[in-house]
Short mmCIF file of C-alpha atoms in Angstrom, two decimals:
data_model
loop_
_atom_site.label_atom_id
_atom_site.label_comp_id
_atom_site.label_asym_id
_atom_site.label_seq_id
_atom_site.Cartn_x
_atom_site.Cartn_y
_atom_site.Cartn_z
CA MET A 1 0.00 -0.12 0.02
CA LEU A 2 2.72 2.46 0.87
CA ALA A 3 4.91 1.67 -2.05
CA ARG A 4 1.88 2.82 -4.43
CA LEU A 5 1.29 5.69 -2.53
CA GLN A 6 4.58 6.87 -2.65
CA GLN A 7 4.75 5.98 -6.25
CA PHE A 8 1.67 7.97 -7.09
CA ILE A 9 3.03 10.97 -5.05
CA THR A 10 6.67 10.72 -6.80
CA VAL A 11 5.27 10.61 -10.40
CA GLY A 12 2.62 13.28 -9.53
CA LEU A 13 5.48 15.56 -8.37
CA VAL A 14 7.51 15.05 -11.49
CA GLY A 15 4.51 15.39 -13.62
CA LEU A 16 3.47 18.57 -11.90
CA ALA A 17 7.18 20.03 -12.30
CA ALA A 18 7.01 19.25 -15.82
CA LEU A 19 3.58 20.86 -16.73
CA TRP A 20 4.73 24.10 -14.75
CA ALA A 21 7.93 24.20 -16.39
CA ALA A 22 6.16 23.69 -20.03
CA TYR A 23 3.44 26.18 -19.41
CA PHE A 24 5.83 29.16 -18.23
CA VAL A 25 8.01 28.33 -20.97
CA ARG A 26 5.56 29.00 -23.45
CA ALA A 27 4.50 31.77 -21.92
CA GLY A 28 7.96 33.19 -22.43
CA SER A 29 8.82 33.25 -18.81
CA PRO A 30 11.92 30.69 -18.37
CA ALA A 31 12.89 31.85 -14.97
CA LEU A 32 9.35 31.44 -13.44
CA ALA A 33 9.31 28.12 -15.23
CA ALA A 34 12.49 26.66 -13.39
CA GLY A 35 11.88 28.32 -10.35
CA GLY A 36 8.55 26.92 -9.97
CA ALA A 37 9.71 23.51 -11.14
CA VAL A 38 12.51 23.52 -8.70
CA LEU A 39 10.22 24.26 -5.73
CA ILE A 40 7.82 21.58 -6.62
CA LEU A 41 10.82 19.30 -6.72
CA PHE A 42 12.88 20.39 -3.97
CA GLY A 43 10.38 22.24 -1.57
CA TYR A 44 10.64 19.13 0.82
CA ALA A 45 14.11 20.61 1.70
CA LEU A 46 12.35 23.84 3.18
CA PHE A 47 10.22 21.63 5.39
CA LEU A 48 13.09 19.91 6.67
CA ALA A 49 14.53 22.94 7.37
CA PHE A 50 11.50 23.85 9.55
CA GLU A 51 11.81 20.77 11.46
CA PHE A 52 15.46 21.36 12.34
CA VAL A 53 14.60 24.93 13.60
CA LEU A 54 11.91 23.39 15.60
CA MET A 55 14.02 20.72 16.81
CA ARG A 56 16.92 23.27 17.82
CA SER A 57 14.53 25.08 19.71
CA VAL A 58 13.10 22.16 21.69
CA ASN A 59 16.26 20.46 22.37
CA ARG A 60 17.59 23.53 24.14
CA ARG A 61 15.73 22.37 27.07
CA ASP A 62 16.97 18.91 27.12
CA ALA A 63 20.06 17.11 28.74
CA VAL A 64 21.89 16.58 25.40
CA LEU A 65 24.77 18.51 24.24
CA GLN A 66 23.55 21.23 21.97
CA ALA A 67 24.46 20.78 18.52
CA SER A 68 26.43 23.10 16.58
CA LEU A 69 25.19 25.46 13.53
CA ARG A 70 27.84 23.67 11.47
CA GLN A 71 26.38 20.09 12.54
CA LEU A 72 22.82 21.24 11.89
CA VAL A 73 23.31 22.57 8.37
CA ALA A 74 25.51 19.32 7.62
CA ALA A 75 22.78 17.36 8.91
CA TRP A 76 19.88 19.14 7.29
CA TRP A 77 22.01 18.49 3.94
CA GLY A 78 22.25 14.83 4.44
CA GLU A 79 18.70 14.67 5.02
CA VAL A 80 18.14 16.62 1.92
CA LEU A 81 19.93 14.13 -0.06
CA THR A 82 18.65 10.91 1.75
CA ALA A 83 15.11 11.75 1.81
CA PRO A 84 14.61 11.44 -1.96
CA ARG A 85 16.82 8.21 -2.44
CA VAL A 86 14.49 6.82 0.39
CA PHE A 87 11.04 8.01 -0.12
CA CYS A 88 11.18 8.63 -4.06
CA TRP A 89 13.03 5.53 -5.04
CA ARG A 90 13.83 2.68 -2.45
CA GLN A 91 10.74 2.49 -0.97
CA PRO A 92 8.31 3.09 -3.92
CA PHE A 93 10.30 1.39 -6.66
CA ARG A 94 12.83 -0.77 -4.73
CA SER A 95 10.93 -2.21 -1.82
CA LYS A 96 11.39 -5.78 -3.10
CA ALA A 97 14.94 -5.40 -4.82
CA VAL A 98 16.51 -7.15 -1.77
CA PRO A 99 14.49 -10.09 -1.00
CA ASP A 100 14.96 -11.74 2.53
CA PHE A 101 17.82 -13.66 2.63
CA LEU A 102 17.58 -17.18 4.56
CA PRO A 103 20.38 -19.74 2.92
CA ALA A 104 19.75 -23.00 3.64
CA GLY A 105 22.16 -24.62 6.23
CA SER A 106 23.32 -21.32 7.55
CA CYS A 107 24.97 -21.35 11.12
CA ARG A 108 25.03 -17.59 11.36
CA ARG A 109 22.84 -15.64 13.61
CA GLY A 110 20.19 -13.64 11.46
CA VAL A 111 18.74 -9.99 11.62
CA VAL A 112 15.38 -8.79 11.48
CA PHE A 113 14.70 -5.14 10.20
CA VAL A 114 11.65 -3.14 11.23
CA HIS A 115 11.20 0.22 9.69
CA GLY A 116 9.39 3.27 11.20
CA PHE A 117 6.36 5.38 10.42
CA VAL A 118 5.42 6.24 6.69
CA CYS A 119 8.22 3.65 5.61
CA ASN A 120 8.52 0.19 4.21
CA ARG A 121 11.30 -2.57 4.10
CA GLY A 122 13.00 -0.34 1.00
CA LEU A 123 14.23 1.66 3.81
CA TRP A 124 16.99 -0.98 4.65
CA ASN A 125 18.13 -1.87 1.03
CA PRO A 126 21.68 -0.66 1.57
CA PHE A 127 22.09 -2.74 4.93
CA MET A 128 20.62 -5.81 3.39
CA SER A 129 22.75 -5.88 0.28
CA ARG A 130 25.80 -5.70 2.39
CA LEU A 131 24.72 -8.46 4.89
CA ARG A 132 23.78 -10.81 1.92
CA GLU A 133 27.59 -10.22 0.70
CA LEU A 134 28.87 -11.26 4.30
CA GLY A 135 26.44 -14.29 4.34
CA VAL A 136 24.27 -13.04 7.15
CA PRO A 137 20.48 -14.10 7.05
CA PHE A 138 18.07 -11.59 7.29
CA ILE A 139 14.12 -10.71 6.97
CA ALA A 140 12.83 -7.29 6.72
CA VAL A 141 9.08 -6.76 7.38
CA ASN A 142 6.57 -4.33 6.24
CA LEU A 143 4.43 -3.04 9.16
CA GLU A 144 1.07 -2.79 8.10
CA PRO A 145 -1.76 -0.94 7.85
CA VAL A 146 0.46 1.98 7.38
CA PHE A 147 -1.77 4.09 9.99
CA GLY A 148 -2.66 1.65 12.22
CA SER A 149 -2.11 0.93 15.96
CA ILE A 150 1.59 -0.10 16.84
CA ASP A 151 0.15 -2.94 18.82
CA HIS A 152 -1.01 -4.54 15.55
CA TYR A 153 2.59 -4.77 14.38
CA ALA A 154 3.77 -6.82 17.07
CA ALA A 155 2.42 -9.95 14.99
CA ILE A 156 4.13 -9.27 12.03
CA ILE A 157 7.61 -8.97 13.90
CA ASP A 158 6.82 -12.36 15.74
CA ASP A 159 6.23 -14.03 12.48
CA ALA A 160 9.56 -12.73 11.21
CA VAL A 161 11.08 -13.91 14.38
CA GLN A 162 9.74 -17.49 14.02
CA ARG A 163 11.02 -17.65 10.47
CA ILE A 164 14.50 -16.49 11.01
CA THR A 165 15.12 -18.61 14.47
CA ALA A 166 13.46 -21.63 12.55
CA ALA A 167 16.02 -21.29 9.65
CA THR A 168 19.29 -20.03 11.85
CA GLY A 169 18.36 -22.11 14.92
CA GLN A 170 19.31 -18.88 16.96
CA ALA A 171 17.70 -15.90 18.26
CA PRO A 172 18.19 -12.95 16.01
CA VAL A 173 19.15 -9.23 16.23
CA ILE A 174 16.27 -6.90 15.81
CA VAL A 175 17.38 -3.76 14.26
CA ALA A 176 14.47 -0.86 14.28
CA HIS A 177 14.29 2.50 13.18
CA SER A 178 12.07 5.08 14.47
CA MET A 179 8.56 3.72 15.35
CA GLY A 180 10.00 0.44 14.76
CA GLY A 181 11.63 0.59 18.07
CA LEU A 182 8.15 0.93 19.80
CA ALA A 183 6.54 -2.03 17.77
CA THR A 184 9.67 -4.04 18.71
CA ARG A 185 8.63 -3.34 22.24
CA ALA A 186 5.34 -4.06 21.87
CA TRP A 187 6.40 -7.35 20.36
CA LEU A 188 8.28 -8.30 23.49
CA ASP A 189 5.49 -7.19 25.75
CA ALA A 190 2.67 -9.22 23.79
CA HIS A 191 4.95 -12.58 22.50
CA ASP A 192 7.37 -13.30 25.69
CA GLY A 193 10.11 -12.13 23.41
CA ASP A 194 12.75 -11.44 26.17
CA THR A 195 14.24 -15.18 25.47
CA ARG A 196 13.50 -15.13 21.72
CA VAL A 197 15.90 -12.31 20.99
CA HIS A 198 19.60 -11.72 21.31
CA ARG A 199 19.85 -7.94 21.06
CA VAL A 200 17.45 -4.91 19.86
CA VAL A 201 19.30 -2.18 18.10
CA THR A 202 16.82 0.93 17.65
CA VAL A 203 17.99 3.79 15.84
CA GLY A 204 16.06 7.15 16.46
CA SER A 205 13.09 5.49 18.22
CA PRO A 206 10.79 7.62 20.19
CA HIS A 207 11.02 5.32 23.16
CA HIS A 208 9.44 8.31 25.00
CA GLY A 209 7.66 9.75 22.36
CA THR A 210 8.41 12.75 20.33
CA PHE A 211 7.28 16.55 20.18
CA LEU A 212 6.25 16.24 16.45
CA GLY A 213 3.54 13.51 17.72
CA HIS A 214 1.12 16.17 18.41
CA MET A 215 1.16 17.38 14.94
CA ALA A 216 -0.39 14.18 13.37
CA HIS A 217 -3.82 12.10 14.37
CA THR A 218 -3.31 8.65 13.16
CA PRO A 219 -3.56 5.83 15.63
CA ASN A 220 0.29 5.21 15.80
CA SER A 221 1.02 9.13 15.90
CA ARG A 222 -1.00 9.56 18.73
CA GLN A 223 1.13 6.79 20.52
CA MET A 224 3.90 8.55 19.68
CA ARG A 225 3.17 11.87 21.26
CA LEU A 226 5.48 12.72 24.19
CA ASN A 227 4.71 10.34 27.31
CA SER A 228 1.65 9.21 25.58
CA GLU A 229 -0.97 7.10 27.79
CA TRP A 230 -0.02 4.03 25.50
CA GLN A 231 3.60 4.38 26.10
CA GLN A 232 2.89 4.74 30.23
CA ARG A 233 0.69 1.49 29.89
CA LEU A 234 3.46 -0.27 28.23
CA GLU A 235 6.12 0.91 30.35
CA ALA A 236 4.00 -0.24 33.26
CA ARG A 237 4.36 -4.05 32.15
CA GLU A 238 7.90 -3.68 31.02
CA PRO A 239 10.53 -5.67 33.26
CA ALA A 240 13.46 -3.44 34.40
CA GLN A 241 15.96 -5.83 33.13
CA ARG A 242 14.64 -6.00 29.65
CA PHE A 243 16.48 -2.83 28.38
CA GLN A 244 19.93 -4.40 29.08
CA ARG A 245 19.42 -6.20 25.83
CA PHE A 246 19.16 -2.67 23.96
CA THR A 247 21.32 -0.53 22.06
CA CYS A 248 19.85 2.88 21.52
CA PHE A 249 21.13 5.15 18.79
CA TYR A 250 20.27 8.92 19.17
CA GLY A 251 21.34 12.32 17.98
CA HIS A 252 21.08 16.06 18.78
CA CYS A 253 20.28 16.79 15.10
CA ASP A 254 17.40 14.10 14.69
CA ASN A 255 14.65 16.26 13.12
CA ILE A 256 12.14 13.75 13.67
CA VAL A 257 12.57 12.45 17.30
CA PHE A 258 12.97 15.36 19.84
CA PRO A 259 13.81 16.20 22.59
CA ALA A 260 16.91 14.01 21.64
CA THR A 261 17.21 12.00 24.78
CA THR A 262 13.40 10.44 24.35
CA ALA A 263 15.15 8.10 22.12
CA THR A 264 17.10 6.48 24.98
CA LEU A 265 16.09 3.81 27.47
CA ALA A 266 17.25 3.65 31.15
CA GLY A 267 19.45 0.40 31.37
CA ALA A 268 20.07 0.34 27.50
CA ASP A 269 23.31 0.96 25.77
CA ASN A 270 22.66 4.61 24.62
CA ARG A 271 25.15 5.66 21.75
CA HIS A 272 25.13 9.38 20.63
CA VAL A 273 25.63 9.94 16.94
CA ALA A 274 26.57 13.64 16.43
CA GLY A 275 25.46 15.68 13.50
CA CYS A 276 23.05 13.09 11.77
CA ALA A 277 19.56 13.53 10.95
CA HIS A 278 16.59 10.95 11.26
CA VAL A 279 16.40 9.07 8.22
CA HIS A 280 20.34 9.41 7.60
CA MET A 281 20.87 7.84 10.83
CA ALA A 282 19.28 4.84 9.95
CA HIS A 283 22.21 3.76 7.59
CA HIS A 284 25.04 5.04 9.79
CA GLU A 285 28.31 3.21 9.61
CA ALA A 286 28.13 3.03 13.51
CA VAL A 287 24.63 1.05 13.34
CA PHE A 288 25.94 -1.32 10.90
CA SER A 289 28.81 -2.00 13.11
CA GLU A 290 27.04 -2.54 16.14
CA VAL A 291 24.65 -4.89 14.18
CA LEU A 292 27.60 -7.13 13.14
CA ARG A 293 29.06 -6.99 16.63
CA TRP A 294 25.99 -8.89 18.13
CA VAL A 295 25.45 -11.00 15.09
CA ASP A 296 28.92 -12.25 15.65
CA SER A 297 28.36 -12.31 19.67
CA PRO A 298 27.46 -15.70 20.92
CA THR A 299 26.02 -14.59 24.35
CA MET A 300 25.09 -11.36 25.76
CA PRO A 301 27.93 -10.08 28.25
CA ALA A 302 26.86 -9.99 32.05
CA GLY A 303 25.43 -6.58 32.94
CA ASN A 304 25.49 -3.62 30.63
CA ARG A 305 28.63 -2.36 29.53
CA ALA A 306 28.91 1.61 28.98
CA GLU A 307 30.36 2.63 25.75
CA PRO A 308 32.48 5.33 24.80
CA GLY A 309 30.51 8.38 24.14
CA ALA A 310 27.33 6.91 25.53
CA MET A 311 24.98 9.23 27.74
CA PRO A 312 22.86 8.22 30.59
CA ALA A 313 19.11 8.02 29.85
CA ARG A 314 16.55 10.04 31.40
#
């Protein structure tokens, strides 16, 4: 469903830009033709800039180290380049380009990829291609309905965990971006997942909600509002030791999940990623290295060791 919607939006924007340009060229206004077409195709960059200004303001009241202007501009530009690759190419047209990889007889631990809000499995194409080259089994889910309750996604994740565990004989590493981190926690809660997962790596996940959650009204976006009732009910059921299995990546330039420390969890290995925006963070090399570390780890180390650069959760 999401792929078709994003195909329609992408083709529609390109078509509208072409029509605008053709009309004003014929009308003898080439500057207006070029300016309007550029605005139609790249107006999203202005919207991203608004998100960064809002995030900068909100983060001033957060415990996280504040981003410099140079870091903010670099993060904005990185997101300007990343967003069309994800939302106008990989997800609408290439979501099935890298199929799930379950090689027969594999003895390696596998990975389950869980995407976030208004995304699909195509988000993970670069990571999946690299894991395939390394012979690491993986499954990437599509969370549907796109605008449904996060609770509904638990069954989808459970099916993926069952399949990859059956294929490899080992509990998988779950890698979750954004809302996918909350969906993974909902799966842990609903399906007794603590003994069925080796490690959970979340990337920019609104574990305590996000300021932007108040600007949308779908069931899942309401659940992602700051300290929503849904989050409070989930937290009340979660055992304190659960988050020792979590690595949480978060950043002071995350333009979607802010205040920044809402993406951390008490007891988790919280890793700050400097100067990196929300979607771009999903493809950060530090995330890939952490995933490989746990894929190759036979057991979870005793306790939770702090890592360099890690910051305590709220």
